[in-house]
Short mmCIF file of C-alpha atoms and ligand atoms in Angstrom, two decimals:
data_model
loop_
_atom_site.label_atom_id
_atom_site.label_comp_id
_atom_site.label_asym_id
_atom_site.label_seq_id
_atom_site.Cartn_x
_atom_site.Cartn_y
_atom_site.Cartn_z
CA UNK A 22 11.22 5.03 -91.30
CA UNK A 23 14.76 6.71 -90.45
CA UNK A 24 15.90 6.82 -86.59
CA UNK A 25 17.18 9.90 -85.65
CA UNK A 26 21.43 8.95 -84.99
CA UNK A 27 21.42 8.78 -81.18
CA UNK A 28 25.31 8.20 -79.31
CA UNK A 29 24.82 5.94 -76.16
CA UNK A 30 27.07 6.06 -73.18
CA UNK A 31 27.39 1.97 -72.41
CA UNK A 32 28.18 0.51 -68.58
CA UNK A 33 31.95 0.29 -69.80
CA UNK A 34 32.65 3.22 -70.50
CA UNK A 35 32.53 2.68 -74.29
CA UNK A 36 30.24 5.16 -76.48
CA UNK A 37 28.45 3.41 -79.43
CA UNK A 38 25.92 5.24 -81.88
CA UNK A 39 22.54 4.39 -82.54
CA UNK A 40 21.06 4.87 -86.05
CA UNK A 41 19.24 3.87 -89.36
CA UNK A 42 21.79 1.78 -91.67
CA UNK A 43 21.98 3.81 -94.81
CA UNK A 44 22.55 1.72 -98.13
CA UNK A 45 26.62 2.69 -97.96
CA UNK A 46 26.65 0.20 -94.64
CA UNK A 47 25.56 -2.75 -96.60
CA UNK A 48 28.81 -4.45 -96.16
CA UNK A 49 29.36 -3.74 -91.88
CA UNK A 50 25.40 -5.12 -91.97
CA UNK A 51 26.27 -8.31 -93.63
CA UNK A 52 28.89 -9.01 -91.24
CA UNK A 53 27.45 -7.97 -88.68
CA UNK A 54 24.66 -11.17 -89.71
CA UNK A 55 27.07 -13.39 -89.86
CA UNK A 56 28.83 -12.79 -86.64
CA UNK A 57 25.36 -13.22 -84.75
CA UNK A 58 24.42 -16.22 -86.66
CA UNK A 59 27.91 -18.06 -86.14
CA UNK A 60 28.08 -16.81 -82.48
CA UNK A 61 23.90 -17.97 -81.10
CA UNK A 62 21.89 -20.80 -81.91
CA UNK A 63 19.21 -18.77 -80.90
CA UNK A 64 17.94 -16.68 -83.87
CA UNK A 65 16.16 -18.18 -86.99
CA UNK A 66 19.38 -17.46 -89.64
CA UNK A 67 21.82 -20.38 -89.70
CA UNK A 68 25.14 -19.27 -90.45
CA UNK A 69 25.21 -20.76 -94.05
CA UNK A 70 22.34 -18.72 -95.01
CA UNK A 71 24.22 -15.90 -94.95
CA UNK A 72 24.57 -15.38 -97.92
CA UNK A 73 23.08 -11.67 -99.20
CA UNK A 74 24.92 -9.75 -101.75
CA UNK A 75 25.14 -6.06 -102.17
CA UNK A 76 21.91 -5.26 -104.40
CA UNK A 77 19.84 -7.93 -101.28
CA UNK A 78 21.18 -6.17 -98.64
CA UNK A 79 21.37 -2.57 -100.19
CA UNK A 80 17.14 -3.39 -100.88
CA UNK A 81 16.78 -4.71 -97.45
CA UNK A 82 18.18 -0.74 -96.31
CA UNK A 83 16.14 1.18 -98.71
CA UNK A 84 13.01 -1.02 -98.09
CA UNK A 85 13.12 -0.30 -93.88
CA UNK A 86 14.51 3.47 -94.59
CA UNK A 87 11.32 4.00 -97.11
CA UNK A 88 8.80 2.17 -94.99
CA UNK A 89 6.01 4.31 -92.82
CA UNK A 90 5.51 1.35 -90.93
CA UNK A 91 9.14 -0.30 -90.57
CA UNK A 92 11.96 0.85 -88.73
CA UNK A 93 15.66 -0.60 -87.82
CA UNK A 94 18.20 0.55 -85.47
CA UNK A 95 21.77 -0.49 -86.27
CA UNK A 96 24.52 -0.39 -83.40
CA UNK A 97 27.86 1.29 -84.66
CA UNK A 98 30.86 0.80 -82.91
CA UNK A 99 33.08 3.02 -85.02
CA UNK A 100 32.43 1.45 -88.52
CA UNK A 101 31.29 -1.77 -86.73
CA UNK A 102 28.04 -2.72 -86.56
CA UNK A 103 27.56 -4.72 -83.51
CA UNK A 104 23.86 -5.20 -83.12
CA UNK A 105 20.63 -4.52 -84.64
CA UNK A 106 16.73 -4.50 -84.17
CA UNK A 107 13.86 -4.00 -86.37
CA UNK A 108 10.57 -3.04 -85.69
CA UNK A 109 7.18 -4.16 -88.08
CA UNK A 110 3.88 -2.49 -87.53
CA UNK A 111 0.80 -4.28 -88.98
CA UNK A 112 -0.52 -3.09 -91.86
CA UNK A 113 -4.66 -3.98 -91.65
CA UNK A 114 -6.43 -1.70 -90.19
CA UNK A 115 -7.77 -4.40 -87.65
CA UNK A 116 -4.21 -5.09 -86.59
CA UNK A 117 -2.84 -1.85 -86.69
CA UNK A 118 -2.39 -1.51 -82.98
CA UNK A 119 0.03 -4.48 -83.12
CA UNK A 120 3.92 -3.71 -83.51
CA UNK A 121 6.56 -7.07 -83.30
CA UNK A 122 10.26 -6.49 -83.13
CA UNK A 123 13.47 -8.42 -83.26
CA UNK A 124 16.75 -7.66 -81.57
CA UNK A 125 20.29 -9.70 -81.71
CA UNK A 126 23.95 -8.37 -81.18
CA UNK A 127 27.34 -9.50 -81.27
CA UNK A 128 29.12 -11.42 -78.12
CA UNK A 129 31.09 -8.79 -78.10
CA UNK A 130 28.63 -6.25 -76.74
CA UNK A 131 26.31 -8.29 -74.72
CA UNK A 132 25.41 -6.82 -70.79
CA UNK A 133 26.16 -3.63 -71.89
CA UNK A 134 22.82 -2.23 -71.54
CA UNK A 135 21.99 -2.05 -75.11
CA UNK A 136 19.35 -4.53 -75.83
CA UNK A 137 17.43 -2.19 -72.71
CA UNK A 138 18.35 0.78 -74.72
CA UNK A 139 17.16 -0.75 -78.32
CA UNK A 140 13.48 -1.91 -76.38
CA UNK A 141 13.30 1.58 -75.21
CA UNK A 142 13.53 3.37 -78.22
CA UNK A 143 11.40 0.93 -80.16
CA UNK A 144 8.97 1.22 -77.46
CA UNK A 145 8.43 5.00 -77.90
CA UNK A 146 8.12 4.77 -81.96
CA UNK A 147 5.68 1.88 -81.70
CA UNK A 148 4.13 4.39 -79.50
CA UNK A 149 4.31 7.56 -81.33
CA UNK A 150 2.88 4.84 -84.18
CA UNK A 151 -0.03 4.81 -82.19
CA UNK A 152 0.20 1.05 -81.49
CA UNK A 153 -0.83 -0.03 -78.04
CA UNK A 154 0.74 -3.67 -77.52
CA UNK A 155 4.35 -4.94 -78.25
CA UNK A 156 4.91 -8.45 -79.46
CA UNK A 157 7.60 -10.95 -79.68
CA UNK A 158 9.34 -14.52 -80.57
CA UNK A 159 12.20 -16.13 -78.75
CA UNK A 160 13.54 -19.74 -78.86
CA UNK A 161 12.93 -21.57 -75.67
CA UNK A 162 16.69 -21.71 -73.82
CA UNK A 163 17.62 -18.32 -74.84
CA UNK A 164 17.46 -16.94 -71.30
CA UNK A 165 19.50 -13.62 -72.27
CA UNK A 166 16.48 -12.96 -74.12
CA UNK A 167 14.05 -14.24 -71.64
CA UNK A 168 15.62 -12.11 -69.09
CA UNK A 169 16.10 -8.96 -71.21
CA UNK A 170 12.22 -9.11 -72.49
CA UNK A 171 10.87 -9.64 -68.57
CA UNK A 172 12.94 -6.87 -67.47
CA UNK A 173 11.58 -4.75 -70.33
CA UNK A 174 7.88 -5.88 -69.12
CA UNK A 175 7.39 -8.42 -71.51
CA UNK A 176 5.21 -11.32 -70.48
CA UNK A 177 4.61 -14.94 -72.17
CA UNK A 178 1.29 -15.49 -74.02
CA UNK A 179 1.36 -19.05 -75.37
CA UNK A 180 3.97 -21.00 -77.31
CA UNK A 181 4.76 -23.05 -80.33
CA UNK A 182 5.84 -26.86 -79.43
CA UNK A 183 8.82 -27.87 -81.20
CA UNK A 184 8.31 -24.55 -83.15
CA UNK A 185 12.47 -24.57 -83.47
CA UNK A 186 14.73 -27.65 -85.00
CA UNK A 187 18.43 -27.44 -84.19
CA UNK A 188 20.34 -29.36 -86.29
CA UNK A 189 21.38 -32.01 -83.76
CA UNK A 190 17.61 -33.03 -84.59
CA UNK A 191 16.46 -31.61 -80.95
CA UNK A 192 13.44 -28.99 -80.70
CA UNK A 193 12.78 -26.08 -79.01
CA UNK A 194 9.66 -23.59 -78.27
CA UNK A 195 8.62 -20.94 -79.90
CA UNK A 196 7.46 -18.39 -77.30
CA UNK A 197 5.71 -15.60 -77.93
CA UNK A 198 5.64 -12.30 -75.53
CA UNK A 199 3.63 -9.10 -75.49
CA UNK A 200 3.67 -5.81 -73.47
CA UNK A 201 1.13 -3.31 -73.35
CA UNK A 202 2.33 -0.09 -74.53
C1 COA B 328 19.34 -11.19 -76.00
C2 COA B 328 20.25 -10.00 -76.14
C3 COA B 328 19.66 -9.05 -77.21
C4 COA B 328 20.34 -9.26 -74.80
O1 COA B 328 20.92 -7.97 -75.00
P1 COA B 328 21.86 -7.28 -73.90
O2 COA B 328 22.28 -5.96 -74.44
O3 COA B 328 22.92 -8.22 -73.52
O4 COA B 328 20.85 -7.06 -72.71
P2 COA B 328 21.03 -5.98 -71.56
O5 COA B 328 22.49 -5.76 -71.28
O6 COA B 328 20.20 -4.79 -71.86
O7 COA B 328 20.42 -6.81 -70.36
C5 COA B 328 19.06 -6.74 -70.07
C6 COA B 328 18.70 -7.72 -68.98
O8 COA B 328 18.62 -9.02 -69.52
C7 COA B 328 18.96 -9.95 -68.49
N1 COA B 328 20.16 -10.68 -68.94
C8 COA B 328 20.97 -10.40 -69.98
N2 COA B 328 21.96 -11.31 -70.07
C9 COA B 328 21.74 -12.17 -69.06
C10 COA B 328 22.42 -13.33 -68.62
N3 COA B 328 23.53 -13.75 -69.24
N4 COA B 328 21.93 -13.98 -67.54
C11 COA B 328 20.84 -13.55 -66.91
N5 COA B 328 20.14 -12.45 -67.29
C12 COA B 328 20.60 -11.78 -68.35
C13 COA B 328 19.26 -9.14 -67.25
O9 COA B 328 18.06 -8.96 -66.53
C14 COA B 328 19.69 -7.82 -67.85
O10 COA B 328 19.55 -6.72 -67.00
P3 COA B 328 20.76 -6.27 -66.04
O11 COA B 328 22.02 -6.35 -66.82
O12 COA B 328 20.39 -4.87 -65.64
O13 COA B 328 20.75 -7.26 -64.92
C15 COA B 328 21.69 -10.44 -76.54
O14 COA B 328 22.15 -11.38 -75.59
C16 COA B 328 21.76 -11.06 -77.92
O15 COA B 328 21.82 -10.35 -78.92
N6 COA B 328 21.81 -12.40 -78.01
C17 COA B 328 21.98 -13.10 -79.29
C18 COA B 328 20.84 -12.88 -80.27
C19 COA B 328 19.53 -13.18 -79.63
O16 COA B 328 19.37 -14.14 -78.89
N7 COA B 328 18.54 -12.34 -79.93
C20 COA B 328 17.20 -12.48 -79.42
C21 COA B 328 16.43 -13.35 -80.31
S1 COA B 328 14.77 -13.50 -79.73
#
């Protein structure tokens, strides 16, 4: 599924432009990976599995871009991409209603308003997908996300114990969310 290219005004004054990654941004993607990785314990990718090549991450691309069901939102600033989100609808017809997404951006850009601005859009094509209810993982600690996901009207449904290992050999909770759409 393609996102139609959207420019957002941010709370600093900064513009930054919303859009589908086409195949030529393989390389910006794959940094932009490893920056999140390296800079958050908090998402599933350590940094030393970051290790896609071109063809991975030009498939990766094609596979959202071609999808009826997938979508992904990249955050340029200038050739930079500083943040990204994804959104998977079920495919069984039994399931069809449900949509899950995932969200992450560089330090550089957090508080800006943009994770607000990446749920919104999501929102409305999980909506125009016809699914009805929103759904959710984030690593117990992570209370950017916690707070971003309430404020979007996200609410916790149950959790995973120990559903996360750090490498210090400490766990964490999976929680999951969901909002009604
Ligand atoms: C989680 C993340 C996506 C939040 O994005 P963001 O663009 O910074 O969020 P927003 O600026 O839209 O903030 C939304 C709300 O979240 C809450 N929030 C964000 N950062 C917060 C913080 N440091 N302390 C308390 N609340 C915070 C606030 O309620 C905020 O609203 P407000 O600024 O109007 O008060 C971002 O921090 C991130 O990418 N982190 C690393 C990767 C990650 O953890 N991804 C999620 C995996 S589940």
């Amino acid at each position: 599924m393609i996102y139609k290219e959207k420019k957002v005004l941010l709370r600093n004054g900064k513009t930054v432009v919303l859009k589908s990654p086409s195949e030529d941004d393989w390389k910006a993607m794959t940094d932009y990976i490893r920056c999140v990785a390296s800079e958050t314990p908090y998402i599933l990718r350590a940094p030393e599995e970051c290790n896609d090549t071109e063809e991975s991450e030009k498939a990766f691309i094609r596979r959202y871009n071609e999808s009826e069901l997938e979508c992904m939102i990249a955050v340029f600033d200038g050739e930079t991409v500083v943040g990204n989100c994804n959104l998977n609808v079920k495919n069984r017809k039994k399931v069809r209603h449900r949509a899950e997404l995932g969200i992450g951006l560089c330090k550089s850009h957090y508080r800006l308003g943009i994770g607000t601005t990446l749920i919104t859009e999501l929102s409305i094509i999980a909506r125009n997908e016809g699914c009805t209810q929103f759904e959710l993982q984030y690593v117990d600690g992570n209370y950017r996300a916690k707070g971003l996901y309430e404020k979007c009207g996200f609410v916790e449904v149950g959790r995973m114990p120990n559903g996360v290992r750090f490498d210090d050999g400490t766990y964490a909770d999976d929680v999951n969310m969901r909002k009604i759409l």
